[in-house]
Amino acid sequence: MAEKVLMKGNEAIAEAAILAGCRHYFGYLITPQTEIAAYMAKKMPKIGGCFLQAESEVAAINMVYGVASTGKRVMTSSSSPGISLKSEGLSYLAGSDLPALVVNVQRGGPGLGGIQPSQSDYFQATKGGGHGDFKMIVLAPSSVQEMASLTVKGFDLADKYRMTSMILADGTMGQMMEPVSLEEAAVADYDKSWAVTGTKCEREHNIINSLSLVPEELEQLNFKRYEKYKTIEENEVMYEEYMMEDADICVSAFGIAARVAKNAIAMARAEGIKVGMIRPITLWPFPVKAFKAAAEKVNSFISVELSMGQMIEDIRASVEYNKPVTLCNRAGGMIPSPEQVLEVIREANKGGNK
Amino acid sequence: MKKRITLFAGHYGSGKTNIAVNYAIHLKDMSLPVVIADLDIVNPYFRTKDSEEELKEKGIELLCSEFAGTNLDIPALPQTMYRAVQDKGTYAVMDIGGDDVGSVALGRFAPFIKEENNYEMIFVANFYRPLTRTAEDALEIMREIEAASHLEFTAIANNSNLGEDTTAEDVLSTLCEIEKLSKLSSLPVIMTAAKKEVCALLEGKIDNLFPLNLQSKII
C-alpha cells in the first residue's frame, strides 16, 4: 500500500493519469476542473511529458486525436460548456476508433450556467456526446480515491476497446479533498499495431480516418462498432450495491449524489425503513441487469440526481416500467441534502411516491 | 506582542483558510478588534465565505469578493479590502489564495503592508499534499509566492494533515520536514496547527500548538 496524501479530486485524476503512463495532456482552463491542468503544468515538464494549454477546447481535443493516432496515452479535461465544444472531436475519435481519456467535471447549465456542481451532462455523456452512432465508456467516481482508480481504469478500457473513456465527475468531486493512496499502475500490453508510428518501409501504411466514401462500408463499420459495444455491455458493467439484501426501496445515485444518498439511507435505516442503494460506477454500460434483478425484490426506486432527471430514464427502462421510480433532485448547481432524500424515502415507504 | 496584520499563504489546499478563520476567532476571543480578509481569487468552492455566519456571530467582519460563493467566477476584490491594510486600529487576518497564482492579488497591498511594517506573513505547510511532500518542494513554493506577492515570509506554520482522518502520529512524522524547512528558510516555526482532538494528544510533544475547529463540510 502506498503512503497516503491529501488530494483534491482534480489533482488525483491528474496524478493517476501520470501513473498510468499518460505523458500528453492538452486542455483549456475552466472552473471547476482547472486544477487538473494546473497539476499537469507543474508535473509534466519534470517527467519529460507534454502539457499544452491549447488556444481553445476545439484545438485541445484535436491535439488529443493526433497523439491518440500514434497509440500513446493521451487525455484532456474540461467542464460542461467546454465538453460541448469538444463534442465534434469526440465524434471524430469514435469514428476513427481511437483510445483517449476525457474528463468532464460538470457544472450547472445549460449554456454558460454557473460554476457550482451538477450532473446534468448525463445524457450528453451516455447517449453519445457528438454526432453519429457511437458510445463512450462513462465512469462516475464517488470519492477522491475513485477519481484516481477510475482514471487508471479509463485508460485501460480505452486501450482495450480502442475508444474514448470519459470520467464524468462534478464540481464537488473535483474540488473536495480526501486522503488517497496512489500507486504506479501496471500497464498491460495492448495491441497498438494500428497506430501511426512511421512504417520504416517495413509495413503497410496505417491510416487513421473517420471519412468513408462508400455507404455500404460505413454501414459495416457501424455494425462492427456496435458489436464491440455489445461485448462491453456484457463484460464491463461496474456498480456498487449497498444494503440491498433486505431492501424494500432502492435508491440509485452516482458520484456526489451517492454520498448524500448514503447519509440519507443511514438515517432512514435508523427509523427502521428497509432501504438500499445501487450506485452505478459505469453509467455506460449501464447496470441494466442489476436494476432488473432489484425490481424483482423492491417495491419502488428513487433516483437522486443533480439534474432535472436524466439517469431516471435509464432506470425506468432497466426495470421495464414495472416499478415506480421517483425523482429526488436539485439543479443549477445545487446539491440535495440528506434530509431531502430522507423525506422522499419516507414517502416511498408509505407507498406514496410515484 | 501580536503583529497587527497576520497573513497566511501557502500551497493550494494546505489549510490556509481553516487556520485563518481559527486565528481570527482566537484574536477576537482575546477581545481584540478583528477583520478577516479573503484574498483568494482562484479557489471557486471552499473559502472563508463559507464561515460567514460563524464569523458574524463572533462579531468578526469579513472582507471578501462580493462574488465569492456565487455562480460568477470573477477574480475581483472589493474596495473595502483596503481596510485590512489601512485601518491601523484593527487587527487584520489575511487569507491569501493558493500558490503564486493565488498570491498575485496580495501584491496590490504589499506597499501598504511594508510601509506600516507591523506584520507576520506565515507560510502554511502541509507535507501530505502531493506537490509539497518535502521541505525542498515547500521552499520552492515559498519562493514563488514571495516573488508573486512582493512580500517575504516571516514565519512558517506546520499544518500537515490528512483531513478529518489525521492522527497524532501523522503530525509527529512531519516534524523533521518542518524543522528542515525552518533551517532552509531561516524562519521560525510559529505554530503547529491540528484539529482540537489531535492537539490534545500532542500536548507536551510539540511547542506552540494551535488547535483548530475545522470548517464544516457539506458531504
Coordinates of C-alpha atoms in Angstrom, one line a residue:
Chain A
M1 CA 0.0 0.0 0.0
A2 CA 1.4 3.4 -1.0
E3 CA 1.6 6.2 1.5
K4 CA -1.4 8.5 1.9
V5 CA -1.5 12.0 0.6
L6 CA -4.2 14.6 0.8
M7 CA -5.5 15.5 -2.6
K8 CA -8.3 17.3 -4.4
G9 CA -10.3 15.1 -6.7
N10 CA -8.9 17.0 -9.7
E11 CA -5.3 16.5 -8.6
A12 CA -6.0 12.8 -8.0
I13 CA -7.1 12.5 -11.7
A14 CA -4.0 14.2 -12.9
E15 CA -1.6 12.2 -10.8
A16 CA -3.4 8.9 -11.6
A17 CA -3.1 9.7 -15.3
I18 CA 0.6 10.2 -15.0
L19 CA 1.0 7.0 -13.0
A20 CA -1.0 5.2 -15.8
G21 CA 1.6 6.3 -18.3
C22 CA -0.1 9.3 -19.8
R23 CA 2.5 11.8 -20.9
H24 CA 0.4 14.1 -23.1
Y25 CA -2.2 16.5 -21.7
F26 CA -4.0 19.1 -23.8
G27 CA -6.5 21.4 -22.2
Y28 CA -8.0 24.7 -21.7
L29 CA -8.9 26.2 -18.3
I30 CA -12.4 26.2 -16.9
T31 CA -13.8 26.1 -13.4
P32 CA -14.2 23.7 -11.6
Q33 CA -11.6 21.5 -13.2
T34 CA -8.7 23.9 -13.6
E35 CA -6.5 22.1 -11.0
I36 CA -6.1 19.2 -13.5
A37 CA -4.4 21.5 -15.9
A38 CA -2.5 23.3 -13.2
Y39 CA -1.2 20.0 -11.8
M40 CA -0.2 18.8 -15.3
A41 CA 1.5 22.1 -15.9
K42 CA 3.7 21.7 -12.8
K43 CA 4.3 18.0 -13.2
M44 CA 4.6 17.1 -16.9
P45 CA 7.8 19.2 -17.6
K46 CA 9.6 17.5 -14.7
I47 CA 8.9 14.0 -16.1
G48 CA 9.5 14.6 -19.8
G49 CA 5.8 14.8 -20.6
C50 CA 3.9 17.3 -22.6
F51 CA 1.5 19.8 -21.0
L52 CA 0.0 22.2 -23.5
Q53 CA -2.6 24.8 -22.9
A54 CA -4.4 25.0 -26.2
E55 CA -6.0 28.1 -27.7
S56 CA -9.4 26.5 -27.3
E57 CA -11.2 23.3 -26.3
V58 CA -11.7 22.5 -30.0
A59 CA -7.9 22.7 -30.5
A60 CA -7.2 20.6 -27.4
I61 CA -9.5 17.7 -28.5
N62 CA -7.9 17.7 -31.9
M63 CA -4.5 17.5 -30.4
V64 CA -5.8 14.5 -28.4
Y65 CA -6.8 13.0 -31.7
G66 CA -3.3 13.5 -33.0
V67 CA -1.5 11.8 -30.1
A68 CA -4.1 9.1 -29.9
S69 CA -3.4 8.2 -33.5
T70 CA 0.2 7.3 -32.5
G71 CA -1.1 4.9 -29.9
K72 CA 0.2 7.0 -26.9
R73 CA -1.9 7.5 -23.8
V74 CA -3.4 11.0 -24.0
M75 CA -6.0 13.0 -22.2
T76 CA -7.9 16.2 -22.0
S77 CA -10.3 17.6 -19.3
S78 CA -12.9 20.3 -19.2
S79 CA -16.2 21.2 -17.6
S80 CA -19.6 21.2 -19.2
P81 CA -19.6 24.1 -21.7
G82 CA -16.0 23.1 -22.7
I83 CA -17.1 19.5 -23.3
S84 CA -19.8 20.7 -25.6
L85 CA -17.1 22.4 -27.6
K86 CA -15.1 19.2 -27.7
S87 CA -18.1 17.1 -28.9
E88 CA -17.1 17.3 -32.6
G89 CA -13.7 15.9 -31.6
L90 CA -15.3 13.2 -29.5
S91 CA -17.3 12.1 -32.6
Y92 CA -14.2 12.0 -34.8
L93 CA -12.3 10.0 -32.1
A94 CA -15.2 7.5 -32.2
G95 CA -15.3 7.5 -36.0
S96 CA -11.6 6.7 -36.1
D97 CA -11.7 4.1 -33.3
L98 CA -9.1 6.0 -31.2
P99 CA -8.4 5.4 -27.5
A100 CA -8.4 8.6 -25.3
L101 CA -9.4 9.7 -21.8
V102 CA -11.7 12.7 -21.5
V103 CA -12.7 14.2 -18.1
N104 CA -15.8 16.2 -17.5
V105 CA -16.0 17.9 -14.1
Q106 CA -19.6 19.0 -14.5
R107 CA -21.0 22.4 -13.6
G108 CA -24.6 23.8 -13.7
G109 CA -26.1 24.5 -17.1
P110 CA -27.4 24.8 -19.8
G111 CA -25.3 27.4 -21.6
L112 CA -22.6 29.1 -19.6
G113 CA -24.7 28.2 -16.5
G114 CA -22.6 28.6 -13.4
I115 CA -19.5 27.2 -11.6
Q116 CA -21.3 25.1 -9.0
P117 CA -21.5 21.3 -9.2
S118 CA -24.0 19.5 -11.4
Q119 CA -24.8 16.1 -13.0
S120 CA -26.8 17.4 -15.9
D121 CA -24.4 16.2 -18.7
Y122 CA -25.6 12.6 -18.1
F123 CA -27.5 12.5 -21.4
Q124 CA -24.6 14.1 -23.3
A125 CA -22.1 11.6 -21.9
T126 CA -24.1 8.4 -22.0
K127 CA -26.1 8.9 -25.2
G128 CA -23.1 9.6 -27.5
G129 CA -21.7 13.1 -26.9
G130 CA -21.5 14.1 -30.5
H131 CA -23.0 13.4 -33.9
G132 CA -23.3 9.9 -35.3
D133 CA -23.9 6.5 -33.8
F134 CA -21.3 6.0 -31.0
K135 CA -20.8 5.4 -27.4
M136 CA -18.2 6.3 -24.8
I137 CA -17.4 4.3 -21.7
V138 CA -18.6 6.6 -18.9
L139 CA -17.1 6.2 -15.4
A140 CA -18.6 8.0 -12.4
P141 CA -16.3 8.3 -9.4
S142 CA -17.8 8.9 -5.9
S143 CA -14.6 9.6 -3.9
V144 CA -11.2 11.1 -4.4
Q145 CA -9.7 7.6 -4.3
E146 CA -12.1 6.6 -7.1
M147 CA -11.2 9.7 -9.1
A148 CA -7.8 8.1 -9.2
S149 CA -8.7 4.5 -9.7
L150 CA -11.2 5.1 -12.4
T151 CA -8.8 7.3 -14.3
V152 CA -6.4 4.3 -14.5
K153 CA -9.4 2.0 -15.4
G154 CA -10.5 4.5 -18.0
F155 CA -7.1 4.4 -19.8
D156 CA -7.2 0.6 -19.7
L157 CA -10.7 0.3 -21.1
A158 CA -9.9 2.9 -23.8
D159 CA -6.8 0.9 -24.9
K160 CA -8.6 -2.4 -24.7
Y161 CA -11.6 -1.3 -26.9
R162 CA -10.0 1.5 -28.9
M163 CA -12.5 4.1 -27.9
T164 CA -13.0 7.1 -25.6
S165 CA -13.4 6.7 -21.9
M166 CA -15.0 9.6 -20.1
I167 CA -14.7 10.4 -16.4
L168 CA -18.0 12.0 -15.5
A169 CA -17.4 13.8 -12.2
D170 CA -18.9 17.0 -10.8
G171 CA -17.5 20.2 -9.3
T172 CA -17.7 18.9 -5.7
M173 CA -15.8 15.7 -6.6
G174 CA -13.2 17.8 -8.4
Q175 CA -12.7 20.3 -5.5
M176 CA -13.1 18.2 -2.4
M177 CA -10.0 16.9 -0.6
E178 CA -9.6 13.4 0.8
P179 CA -6.7 11.2 1.7
V180 CA -5.7 8.9 -1.1
S181 CA -3.0 6.3 -1.8
L182 CA -1.7 6.2 -5.3
E183 CA 0.5 3.5 -6.9
E184 CA 2.2 3.2 -10.2
A185 CA -0.3 1.3 -12.4
A186 CA 0.8 -1.8 -14.2
V187 CA 0.1 -1.0 -17.9
A188 CA -1.0 -4.1 -19.8
D189 CA 0.4 -4.6 -23.3
Y190 CA -2.4 -3.6 -25.6
D191 CA -2.3 -4.2 -29.3
K192 CA -1.3 -0.9 -31.0
S193 CA -0.4 -2.3 -34.4
W194 CA -2.9 0.1 -35.9
A195 CA -1.0 3.2 -34.7
V196 CA 0.6 5.7 -37.0
T197 CA 4.2 5.4 -35.9
G198 CA 6.1 5.5 -39.2
T199 CA 6.4 2.4 -41.4
K200 CA 10.2 2.4 -41.6
C201 CA 9.4 0.9 -45.0
E202 CA 8.8 -2.4 -43.2
R203 CA 5.0 -2.5 -43.2
E204 CA 1.9 -1.1 -45.0
H205 CA 0.7 2.4 -44.1
N206 CA -1.7 2.7 -41.2
I207 CA -4.4 5.2 -41.9
I208 CA -6.4 6.9 -39.1
N209 CA -9.5 8.4 -40.6
S210 CA -13.2 8.9 -40.0
L211 CA -14.3 9.5 -43.5
S212 CA -16.0 6.7 -45.5
L213 CA -16.7 7.2 -49.2
V214 CA -18.8 4.0 -49.6
P215 CA -22.1 3.9 -47.7
E216 CA -22.1 0.1 -47.6
E217 CA -18.7 0.1 -45.9
L218 CA -19.6 2.8 -43.5
E219 CA -22.7 0.7 -42.5
Q220 CA -20.4 -2.3 -41.9
L221 CA -18.1 -0.1 -39.7
N222 CA -21.1 0.9 -37.6
F223 CA -22.3 -2.6 -37.3
K224 CA -18.8 -3.8 -36.2
R225 CA -18.5 -0.9 -33.7
Y226 CA -21.9 -1.9 -32.2
E227 CA -20.8 -5.5 -31.9
K228 CA -17.9 -4.2 -29.8
Y229 CA -20.3 -2.1 -27.7
K230 CA -22.3 -5.3 -27.0
T231 CA -19.2 -7.0 -25.7
I232 CA -18.6 -4.1 -23.4
E233 CA -22.2 -4.1 -22.1
E234 CA -21.6 -7.8 -21.3
N235 CA -18.3 -7.5 -19.7
E236 CA -17.5 -4.1 -18.3
V237 CA -20.5 -3.1 -16.2
M238 CA -19.5 -1.8 -12.7
Y239 CA -21.8 -0.8 -9.8
E240 CA -21.9 -0.9 -6.0
E241 CA -24.8 -2.5 -4.1
Y242 CA -25.3 -1.0 -0.7
M243 CA -27.7 -2.5 1.9
M244 CA -29.8 -4.1 -0.8
E245 CA -30.1 -7.6 0.8
D246 CA -33.4 -6.9 2.6
A247 CA -34.4 -3.6 0.9
D248 CA -38.0 -2.6 0.0
I249 CA -36.8 0.6 -1.6
C250 CA -33.9 1.0 -3.9
V251 CA -32.2 4.4 -4.1
S252 CA -30.0 5.0 -7.1
A253 CA -27.4 7.7 -7.4
F254 CA -23.9 8.2 -8.7
G255 CA -21.0 10.5 -7.8
I256 CA -21.6 13.1 -5.2
A257 CA -25.3 12.3 -5.1
A258 CA -24.5 8.8 -3.9
R259 CA -22.6 10.2 -0.9
V260 CA -25.6 12.3 0.1
A261 CA -27.9 9.2 -0.5
K262 CA -25.7 7.0 1.8
N263 CA -26.2 9.5 4.6
A264 CA -30.0 9.5 4.0
I265 CA -30.1 5.7 3.9
A266 CA -28.3 5.6 7.3
M267 CA -30.9 8.0 8.7
A268 CA -33.8 6.0 7.2
R269 CA -32.4 2.7 8.4
A270 CA -32.3 4.2 11.9
E271 CA -36.1 4.8 11.5
G272 CA -36.5 1.1 10.6
I273 CA -37.1 1.7 6.8
K274 CA -35.6 -1.0 4.7
V275 CA -33.8 1.0 2.0
G276 CA -30.6 0.2 0.0
M277 CA -28.8 1.6 -3.0
I278 CA -27.5 0.7 -6.4
R279 CA -24.6 3.0 -7.3
P280 CA -23.7 2.8 -11.0
I281 CA -20.0 3.2 -11.5
T282 CA -20.2 2.7 -15.2
L283 CA -23.0 5.0 -16.5
W284 CA -22.4 3.4 -19.9
P285 CA -22.6 0.5 -19.9
F286 CA -25.5 1.0 -17.5
P287 CA -26.1 -1.7 -14.9
V288 CA -29.3 -2.8 -16.5
K289 CA -29.3 -6.3 -15.1
A290 CA -28.7 -5.2 -11.5
F291 CA -31.8 -2.9 -11.7
K292 CA -33.9 -5.5 -13.4
A293 CA -33.0 -8.0 -10.7
A294 CA -33.7 -5.4 -8.0
A295 CA -37.1 -4.8 -9.5
E296 CA -38.0 -8.4 -8.6
K297 CA -37.4 -7.6 -4.9
V298 CA -38.1 -4.0 -4.1
N299 CA -41.4 -2.0 -4.3
S300 CA -40.0 1.2 -5.7
F301 CA -37.0 3.1 -6.9
I302 CA -35.7 6.6 -6.1
S303 CA -33.3 8.4 -8.4
V304 CA -31.2 11.0 -6.7
E305 CA -29.6 13.4 -9.2
L306 CA -28.1 16.9 -9.5
S307 CA -30.2 17.4 -12.7
M308 CA -33.8 17.6 -13.8
G309 CA -33.9 13.8 -14.0
Q310 CA -31.7 12.2 -16.6
M311 CA -30.4 8.8 -15.2
I312 CA -34.0 8.2 -14.1
E313 CA -34.9 7.4 -17.8
D314 CA -32.3 4.5 -17.8
I315 CA -33.6 3.2 -14.5
R316 CA -37.2 3.2 -15.8
A317 CA -36.1 1.4 -19.0
S318 CA -34.0 -1.1 -17.0
V319 CA -36.9 -2.1 -14.7
E320 CA -39.1 -2.1 -17.9
Y321 CA -41.6 0.3 -16.3
N322 CA -42.8 -2.4 -13.9
K323 CA -42.0 -0.4 -10.7
P324 CA -42.5 3.3 -9.8
V325 CA -39.3 5.4 -10.0
T326 CA -39.4 8.8 -8.2
L327 CA -37.0 11.6 -8.8
C328 CA -35.3 13.4 -5.9
N329 CA -33.2 16.2 -7.3
R330 CA -31.7 19.7 -7.2
A331 CA -30.5 21.5 -10.3
G332 CA -28.5 24.5 -11.5
G333 CA -25.5 23.9 -9.2
M334 CA -27.4 22.9 -6.0
I335 CA -26.9 19.6 -4.1
P336 CA -29.8 17.7 -2.5
S337 CA -29.5 17.5 1.3
P338 CA -29.7 14.1 3.1
E339 CA -32.9 15.4 4.7
Q340 CA -34.5 16.0 1.3
V341 CA -33.6 12.4 0.3
L342 CA -34.8 11.1 3.6
E343 CA -38.2 12.7 3.1
V344 CA -38.6 11.1 -0.3
I345 CA -37.6 7.7 1.2
R346 CA -40.2 8.2 3.9
E347 CA -42.9 8.9 1.3
A348 CA -41.9 5.9 -0.7
N349 CA -42.1 3.8 2.4
K350 CA -45.7 4.9 2.8
G351 CA -46.3 3.9 -0.8
G352 CA -46.8 7.5 -1.6
N353 CA -44.3 8.2 -4.4
K354 CA -45.0 7.6 -8.0
Chain B
M1 CA 3.2 41.1 21.1
K2 CA 0.9 40.2 18.2
K3 CA 1.6 41.9 14.9
R4 CA -1.3 44.0 13.5
I5 CA -1.5 42.1 10.3
T6 CA -1.2 38.3 10.0
L7 CA -1.1 36.8 6.5
F8 CA -1.5 33.1 5.8
A9 CA -0.2 31.9 2.4
G10 CA 0.9 28.6 1.0
H11 CA 0.3 25.8 -1.4
Y12 CA -3.3 25.1 -2.7
G13 CA -5.2 23.1 -0.1
S14 CA -2.5 23.5 2.7
G15 CA -5.3 24.6 5.1
K16 CA -4.8 28.4 5.0
T17 CA -8.5 29.2 5.3
N18 CA -9.1 26.9 8.2
I19 CA -6.1 28.4 10.1
A20 CA -7.1 32.0 9.2
V21 CA -10.7 31.6 10.4
N22 CA -9.5 30.0 13.6
Y23 CA -6.8 32.6 14.1
A24 CA -9.3 35.4 13.7
I25 CA -11.6 33.9 16.3
H26 CA -8.6 33.4 18.5
L27 CA -7.8 37.1 18.3
K28 CA -11.4 38.0 18.9
D29 CA -11.5 35.8 22.0
M30 CA -8.7 38.0 23.3
S31 CA -11.1 40.9 22.9
L32 CA -9.2 42.5 20.1
P33 CA -10.9 44.2 17.2
V34 CA -10.5 41.9 14.2
V35 CA -11.3 41.8 10.4
I36 CA -10.6 38.8 8.3
A37 CA -9.9 39.4 4.6
D38 CA -10.4 36.7 2.0
L39 CA -7.9 37.5 -0.8
D40 CA -8.5 34.2 -2.6
I41 CA -9.1 34.9 -6.2
V42 CA -8.5 31.3 -7.5
N43 CA -10.5 28.8 -5.4
P44 CA -14.1 28.5 -6.5
Y45 CA -15.7 26.5 -3.7
F46 CA -14.1 26.2 -0.3
R47 CA -13.3 29.6 1.1
T48 CA -13.6 32.0 4.1
K49 CA -17.0 33.0 2.9
D50 CA -18.3 29.5 3.9
S51 CA -17.7 30.5 7.6
E52 CA -19.5 33.8 7.2
E53 CA -22.2 33.1 9.7
E54 CA -19.8 31.8 12.4
L55 CA -17.7 34.9 11.9
K56 CA -20.7 37.2 12.0
E57 CA -21.8 35.6 15.3
K58 CA -18.4 36.3 16.8
G59 CA -18.5 39.9 15.6
I60 CA -15.7 39.5 13.1
E61 CA -16.0 41.5 9.9
L62 CA -15.4 39.5 6.7
L63 CA -13.9 41.4 3.8
C64 CA -14.3 39.3 0.6
S65 CA -15.3 39.4 -3.1
E66 CA -18.9 40.1 -3.5
F67 CA -18.9 37.2 -6.0
A68 CA -17.5 34.6 -3.5
G69 CA -19.7 31.6 -3.3
T70 CA -21.9 32.7 -6.2
N71 CA -22.0 31.4 -9.8
L72 CA -19.7 34.0 -11.0
D73 CA -16.0 33.1 -11.4
I74 CA -14.6 36.6 -11.3
P75 CA -11.2 37.3 -9.7
A76 CA -12.3 40.6 -8.3
L77 CA -11.7 42.2 -4.8
P78 CA -13.8 44.9 -3.3
Q79 CA -12.7 48.4 -2.5
T80 CA -13.3 47.7 1.2
M81 CA -10.3 45.3 1.1
Y82 CA -8.1 48.3 1.8
R83 CA -9.5 48.5 5.3
A84 CA -7.3 45.5 6.2
V85 CA -4.1 47.4 5.4
Q86 CA -5.2 50.9 6.2
D87 CA -7.3 50.7 9.3
K88 CA -4.5 50.6 11.9
G89 CA -6.9 50.4 14.8
T90 CA -8.0 46.9 13.8
Y91 CA -6.1 43.6 13.7
A92 CA -6.3 42.0 10.2
V93 CA -6.1 38.4 9.3
M94 CA -5.5 37.9 5.6
D95 CA -6.3 34.6 3.9
I96 CA -4.2 34.5 0.7
G97 CA -5.1 32.3 -2.4
G98 CA -3.0 29.2 -3.1
D99 CA 0.4 29.2 -4.7
D100 CA 2.0 32.1 -6.7
V101 CA -1.1 32.3 -8.8
G102 CA -3.3 32.9 -5.8
S103 CA -0.9 35.4 -4.1
V104 CA -0.8 37.8 -7.0
A105 CA -3.7 39.7 -5.6
L106 CA -1.6 40.4 -2.4
G107 CA 0.9 42.4 -4.4
R108 CA -1.6 45.3 -4.7
F109 CA -1.5 45.6 -0.9
A110 CA 2.2 44.9 -0.4
P111 CA 3.4 48.5 -0.4
F112 CA 1.0 49.4 2.5
I113 CA 2.0 46.4 4.5
K114 CA 5.7 47.0 4.0
E115 CA 5.3 50.7 4.9
E116 CA 3.5 50.0 8.2
N117 CA 5.9 47.1 8.9
N118 CA 3.8 45.5 11.6
Y119 CA 3.0 42.2 10.0
E120 CA 3.6 38.4 10.3
M121 CA 3.5 36.5 7.0
I122 CA 3.2 32.9 7.7
F123 CA 3.8 30.1 5.2
V124 CA 1.3 27.2 5.8
A125 CA 2.9 23.9 5.1
N126 CA 1.1 20.5 4.7
F127 CA 3.6 17.8 3.9
Y128 CA 0.7 15.4 3.0
R129 CA 0.0 17.5 -0.2
P130 CA 1.4 15.8 -3.2
L131 CA 3.4 18.7 -4.5
T132 CA 4.8 19.7 -1.1
R133 CA 6.0 16.3 0.2
T134 CA 9.4 17.6 1.2
A135 CA 10.9 20.7 2.7
E136 CA 12.7 21.4 -0.6
D137 CA 9.4 21.3 -2.6
A138 CA 7.8 23.6 0.0
L139 CA 10.7 26.0 -0.2
E140 CA 10.2 26.3 -3.9
I141 CA 6.6 27.2 -3.5
M142 CA 7.5 29.7 -0.7
R143 CA 9.9 31.5 -3.1
E144 CA 7.3 31.5 -5.9
I145 CA 4.8 33.1 -3.6
E146 CA 7.2 35.7 -2.4
A147 CA 8.0 36.7 -6.0
A148 CA 4.4 37.0 -6.9
S149 CA 3.2 38.8 -3.8
H150 CA 6.2 41.2 -3.4
L151 CA 6.4 40.2 0.3
E152 CA 8.7 38.0 2.2
F153 CA 7.6 35.3 4.7
T154 CA 8.5 35.9 8.4
A155 CA 7.5 32.5 9.8
I156 CA 6.2 29.1 8.9
A157 CA 3.3 27.0 10.3
N158 CA 3.1 23.2 10.2
N159 CA -0.4 22.2 9.2
S160 CA 0.4 18.8 8.0
N161 CA -2.9 16.8 7.8
L162 CA -4.9 14.2 6.0
G163 CA -8.2 15.9 6.6
E164 CA -10.6 14.5 9.2
D165 CA -8.6 11.2 9.3
T166 CA -5.5 12.9 10.7
T167 CA -3.8 11.2 13.7
A168 CA -1.3 12.5 16.2
E169 CA 1.3 10.2 14.5
D170 CA 0.6 11.8 11.2
V171 CA 1.6 15.2 12.6
L172 CA 4.6 13.8 14.5
S173 CA 6.0 12.2 11.5
T174 CA 6.3 15.6 9.7
L175 CA 8.4 17.2 12.4
C176 CA 11.7 16.6 10.7
E177 CA 10.4 18.1 7.4
I178 CA 9.2 21.3 9.1
E179 CA 12.4 21.6 11.0
K180 CA 14.3 21.2 7.8
L181 CA 12.1 23.9 6.1
S182 CA 12.8 26.1 9.1
K183 CA 16.6 25.6 8.6
L184 CA 16.4 26.1 4.8
S185 CA 14.3 29.3 5.1
S186 CA 15.9 30.6 8.3
L187 CA 12.4 31.2 9.6
P188 CA 10.9 30.1 13.0
V189 CA 8.1 27.5 13.2
I190 CA 5.5 29.8 14.7
M191 CA 2.8 27.2 15.2
T192 CA 1.8 23.6 14.6
A193 CA -1.9 23.5 13.8
A194 CA -4.1 20.5 14.0
K195 CA -7.7 19.7 14.8
K196 CA -8.5 20.0 18.5
E197 CA -8.7 16.3 19.2
V198 CA -5.3 15.7 17.7
C199 CA -3.7 18.7 19.6
A200 CA -4.9 17.3 22.9
L201 CA -2.8 14.2 22.1
L202 CA 0.2 16.3 21.0
E203 CA 0.4 18.3 24.3
G204 CA 3.9 18.3 25.7
K205 CA 5.4 16.8 22.5
I206 CA 5.2 19.9 20.3
D207 CA 5.6 23.6 21.2
N208 CA 3.2 26.3 20.0
L209 CA 0.2 24.1 19.3
F210 CA -2.7 25.8 17.6
P211 CA -5.9 23.8 17.9
L212 CA -8.4 24.0 15.0
N213 CA -12.1 23.7 14.7
L214 CA -12.4 22.5 11.1
Q215 CA -14.7 24.4 8.8
S216 CA -17.9 22.5 8.3
K217 CA -18.3 20.2 5.3
I218 CA -21.4 19.6 3.4
I219 CA -20.9 16.0 2.5

